[in-house]
CSV table of C-alpha atoms in Angstrom, one decimal:
chain,number,residue,atom,x,y,z
A,1,MET,CA,30.0,168.5,85.0
A,2,VAL,CA,30.6,172.2,85.2
A,3,LEU,CA,27.6,174.0,86.8
A,4,PRO,CA,26.5,177.6,86.3
A,5,VAL,CA,27.7,179.9,89.1
A,6,ILE,CA,25.1,182.3,90.5
A,7,SER,CA,25.9,186.0,90.8
A,8,TYR,CA,25.1,188.4,93.6
A,9,GLY,CA,21.5,189.5,93.4
A,10,ASP,CA,20.1,186.0,93.2
A,11,PRO,CA,18.1,185.5,96.5
A,12,VAL,CA,19.6,182.0,97.1
A,13,LEU,CA,22.9,183.6,98.1
A,14,ARG,CA,21.1,185.0,101.1
A,15,ARG,CA,19.5,181.7,102.2
A,16,LYS,CA,20.9,179.7,105.1
A,17,GLY,CA,21.7,176.2,104.0
A,18,GLU,CA,19.8,173.2,105.3
A,19,PRO,CA,21.9,170.6,107.1
A,20,VAL,CA,22.8,167.6,104.8
A,21,SER,CA,21.2,164.4,106.1
A,22,VAL,CA,21.3,162.1,103.1
A,23,PHE,CA,24.8,160.9,102.2
A,24,ASP,CA,24.4,159.1,98.9
A,25,ASP,CA,25.7,158.9,95.3
A,26,ASN,CA,23.8,162.1,94.4
A,27,LEU,CA,25.6,164.0,97.1
A,28,LYS,CA,28.9,162.6,95.9
A,29,LYS,CA,28.2,163.6,92.3
A,30,LEU,CA,27.1,167.1,93.5
A,31,ALA,CA,30.4,167.5,95.4
A,32,GLU,CA,32.4,166.3,92.3
A,33,ASP,CA,30.6,168.7,90.0
A,34,MET,CA,31.2,171.6,92.5
A,35,ALA,CA,34.9,170.8,92.6
A,36,GLU,CA,35.0,170.7,88.8
A,37,THR,CA,33.1,174.0,88.6
A,38,MET,CA,35.4,175.7,91.1
A,39,ARG,CA,38.5,174.6,89.1
A,40,ASP,CA,36.9,175.6,85.8
A,41,ASP,CA,36.4,179.2,87.2
A,42,ASN,CA,39.9,179.2,88.7
A,43,GLY,CA,38.4,179.4,92.2
A,44,ILE,CA,39.7,178.0,95.5
A,45,GLY,CA,36.3,177.5,97.1
A,46,LEU,CA,32.7,177.1,96.2
A,47,ALA,CA,29.6,176.8,98.3
A,48,ALA,CA,26.3,175.1,97.4
A,49,GLN,CA,24.5,178.4,97.4
A,50,GLN,CA,26.7,179.5,94.6
A,51,ILE,CA,25.2,176.8,92.3
A,52,GLY,CA,21.7,177.4,93.5
A,53,LYS,CA,21.3,174.9,96.4
A,54,ALA,CA,20.8,176.1,99.9
A,55,LEU,CA,22.8,173.4,101.7
A,56,GLN,CA,25.5,173.2,104.4
A,57,LEU,CA,28.1,172.1,101.8
A,58,PHE,CA,31.2,173.6,100.3
A,59,VAL,CA,34.4,172.5,98.5
A,60,VAL,CA,37.9,174.0,98.9
A,61,ASP,CA,41.2,173.5,97.0
A,62,VAL,CA,44.1,175.7,97.9
A,63,ARG,CA,46.9,173.4,96.7
A,64,PRO,CA,50.1,175.5,96.1
A,65,HIS,CA,51.1,175.8,92.4
A,66,LYS,CA,54.0,173.6,91.3
A,67,GLY,CA,57.2,174.7,92.8
A,68,GLU,CA,55.5,176.7,95.6
A,69,GLU,CA,55.7,175.7,99.2
A,70,GLN,CA,52.6,175.1,101.4
A,71,ASP,CA,52.5,178.1,103.7
A,72,PHE,CA,49.5,177.1,105.8
A,73,LYS,CA,48.8,174.5,108.5
A,74,LEU,CA,46.6,171.5,107.5
A,75,GLU,CA,46.0,169.0,110.2
A,76,LEU,CA,43.2,166.4,109.5
A,77,ASP,CA,42.0,164.2,112.4
A,78,GLY,CA,45.2,165.0,114.3
A,79,LYS,CA,47.6,164.3,111.5
A,80,ARG,CA,49.6,166.7,109.4
A,81,VAL,CA,48.6,166.2,105.8
A,82,PRO,CA,50.1,167.7,102.6
A,83,ALA,CA,47.6,169.8,100.7
A,84,GLU,CA,48.1,167.8,97.5
A,85,VAL,CA,46.8,164.7,99.3
A,86,ALA,CA,43.8,166.3,101.1
A,87,MET,CA,42.5,168.5,98.3
A,88,PRO,CA,39.9,169.0,97.0
A,89,LEU,CA,38.2,168.9,100.4
A,90,THR,CA,34.4,168.5,100.6
A,91,ILE,CA,33.2,170.0,103.9
A,92,ILE,CA,29.6,169.2,105.0
A,93,ASN,CA,27.7,170.5,108.0
A,94,ALA,CA,30.7,172.5,109.2
A,95,GLN,CA,31.1,173.9,112.7
A,96,ILE,CA,33.9,176.5,112.9
A,97,GLU,CA,35.7,177.9,115.9
A,98,ALA,CA,38.7,180.1,116.3
A,99,LEU,CA,41.7,178.6,118.0
A,100,ASP,CA,43.1,181.9,119.2
A,101,ASP,CA,42.5,185.7,118.9
A,102,ILE,CA,44.9,186.2,116.0
A,103,GLU,CA,43.2,187.9,113.0
A,104,CYS,CA,44.6,189.0,109.7
A,105,VAL,CA,43.5,191.2,106.7
A,106,TYR,CA,43.5,189.8,103.2
A,107,ARG,CA,42.2,190.9,99.8
A,108,GLU,CA,39.4,188.5,98.9
A,109,GLY,CA,37.4,187.9,95.8
A,110,CYS,CA,34.4,185.6,95.1
A,111,LEU,CA,33.2,183.7,92.1
A,112,SER,CA,29.7,185.2,92.7
A,113,PHE,CA,31.2,188.7,92.6
A,114,PRO,CA,33.2,188.7,89.3
A,115,GLY,CA,35.7,191.6,89.2
A,116,ILE,CA,35.1,192.7,92.8
A,117,PHE,CA,37.8,192.5,95.5
A,118,GLY,CA,38.3,193.9,98.9
A,119,GLU,CA,40.0,193.6,102.3
A,120,VAL,CA,38.3,191.3,104.8
A,121,VAL,CA,39.4,190.5,108.4
A,122,ARG,CA,39.2,186.9,109.4
A,123,CYS,CA,40.6,184.5,112.1
A,124,GLU,CA,44.1,183.1,111.2
A,125,ASN,CA,43.8,179.7,113.0
A,126,ILE,CA,40.6,177.7,113.1
A,127,ARG,CA,39.1,174.3,113.9
A,128,VAL,CA,36.5,172.9,111.6
A,129,LYS,CA,34.3,169.9,112.6
A,130,PHE,CA,32.6,168.5,109.5
A,131,GLN,CA,31.4,165.4,107.7
A,132,ASP,CA,32.6,164.1,104.4
A,133,VAL,CA,30.5,162.8,101.4
A,134,ALA,CA,30.1,159.5,103.2
A,135,GLY,CA,28.9,161.1,106.4
A,136,ALA,CA,32.0,160.3,108.3
A,137,PRO,CA,33.0,163.0,110.9
A,138,HIS,CA,36.4,164.8,110.8
A,139,ILE,CA,38.3,167.6,112.5
A,140,LEU,CA,40.4,170.0,110.5
A,141,GLU,CA,42.8,172.4,112.1
A,142,CYS,CA,44.2,174.9,109.7
A,143,SER,CA,45.6,178.4,109.2
A,144,GLY,CA,46.3,181.0,106.6
A,145,LEU,CA,44.7,180.8,103.2
A,146,LEU,CA,42.9,177.5,104.0
A,147,ALA,CA,41.4,178.9,107.2
A,148,ARG,CA,40.3,182.0,105.3
A,149,CYS,CA,38.8,180.0,102.4
A,150,CYS,CA,36.8,177.7,104.9
A,151,GLN,CA,35.4,180.8,106.7
A,152,HIS,CA,34.5,182.5,103.4
A,153,GLU,CA,32.7,179.4,102.1
A,154,ASN,CA,31.0,178.6,105.4
A,155,ASP,CA,29.7,182.2,105.4
A,156,HIS,CA,28.0,181.4,102.1
A,157,CYS,CA,26.3,178.4,103.8
A,158,GLN,CA,24.9,180.8,106.4
A,159,GLY,CA,23.6,183.3,103.7
A,160,ILE,CA,26.5,185.7,104.4
A,161,VAL,CA,28.5,187.1,101.5
A,162,PHE,CA,32.0,188.5,101.7
A,163,ILE,CA,30.9,192.1,101.1
A,164,ASP,CA,29.1,191.9,104.4
A,165,ARG,CA,32.5,191.5,106.1
A,166,MET,CA,34.5,193.8,103.8
A,167,GLU,CA,36.3,196.7,105.3
A,168,THR,CA,34.3,200.0,104.9
A,169,ARG,CA,36.7,201.7,102.6
A,170,ALA,CA,36.9,198.6,100.3
A,171,ARG,CA,33.1,198.3,100.2
A,172,LEU,CA,32.7,202.0,99.3
A,173,ARG,CA,35.3,201.6,96.6
A,174,ASN,CA,33.3,198.7,95.1
A,175,ALA,CA,29.8,200.2,95.7
A,176,ALA,CA,29.1,201.0,92.1
A,177,LYS,CA,30.2,197.6,90.8
A,178,ILE,CA,28.2,195.8,93.5
A,179,LYS,CA,25.1,197.8,92.7
A,180,SER,CA,25.5,197.2,88.9
A,181,LEU,CA,26.1,193.4,89.5
A,182,LYS,CA,22.9,193.1,91.6
A,183,ARG,CA,20.8,195.1,89.1
A,184,ASP,CA,22.1,193.0,86.2
A,185,THR,CA,21.5,189.7,88.0
A,186,ILE,CA,17.9,190.6,89.0
A,187,ALA,CA,17.2,191.7,85.4
A,188,GLU,CA,18.5,188.4,84.1
A,189,ILE,CA,16.4,186.4,86.6
A,190,LYS,CA,13.3,188.3,85.5
A,191,ARG,CA,14.1,187.7,81.8
A,192,ALA,CA,14.6,184.0,82.4
A,193,ARG,CA,11.2,183.8,84.2
A,194,ALA,CA,9.4,185.7,81.4
A,195,GLU,CA,10.9,183.3,78.8
A,196,LYS,CA,9.8,180.3,80.8
A,197,LYS,CA,6.2,181.6,80.9
A,198,SER,CA,6.0,182.3,77.2
C-alpha cells in the first residue's frame, strides 16, 4: 500500500525515532508499504518519520538501472552481495560508524522536500549495525551512494533533515523554497485539524 509522504514543516520530521522492539507481521507490513511508497515516488530511501511514524526504521533501494554497473561496495555480514539480491533493504535500529576519514560532496534531494536539492558532505565508507524485520542482527559495510543513502535516512530517524547538513551556499540558494514549503505544510496541517473538528 502506498502511504502519504510527509513534507517539511510537519513536526514529526524533527522527532527522534523510538527503537523498534516488537518484530511482528505489522512491522513487516509497514516495511513493505514503505518500500512500495519509496518506489512509487521514485525515491531511493524512506524513513519512518516521512510517513508519520517516529521509529528507528528506514528502507533503501539503490539498485543500478538495467545495463548500469554497481559502483558502490555492498558487503552484508562479511560477504559481497549484488545490489539486486540485497535490495530493498530494511534497516532497523541502525548504528552507523565511519570506516575512514574519506568524505565526499554530492547533490542530494529528499522526498519530504520536493523540488529542493543541495550539496551535502558525508562519509564515503561506513559500517551499519542493524536488525532486519525479524529482529535478526546484521552488519553492512558499504560505500558511495548506498553509504550516503543510509546516512541520509538514519539522520531522519534522529530528527535531522538534509538541509541541516546542506552546504551554506546551497541552503541560501534554496531558502525561499524551504520557507514556502514549511509555510504550506503548516497551513495544510491546520486545515486538516479544522476539518476534523467540524
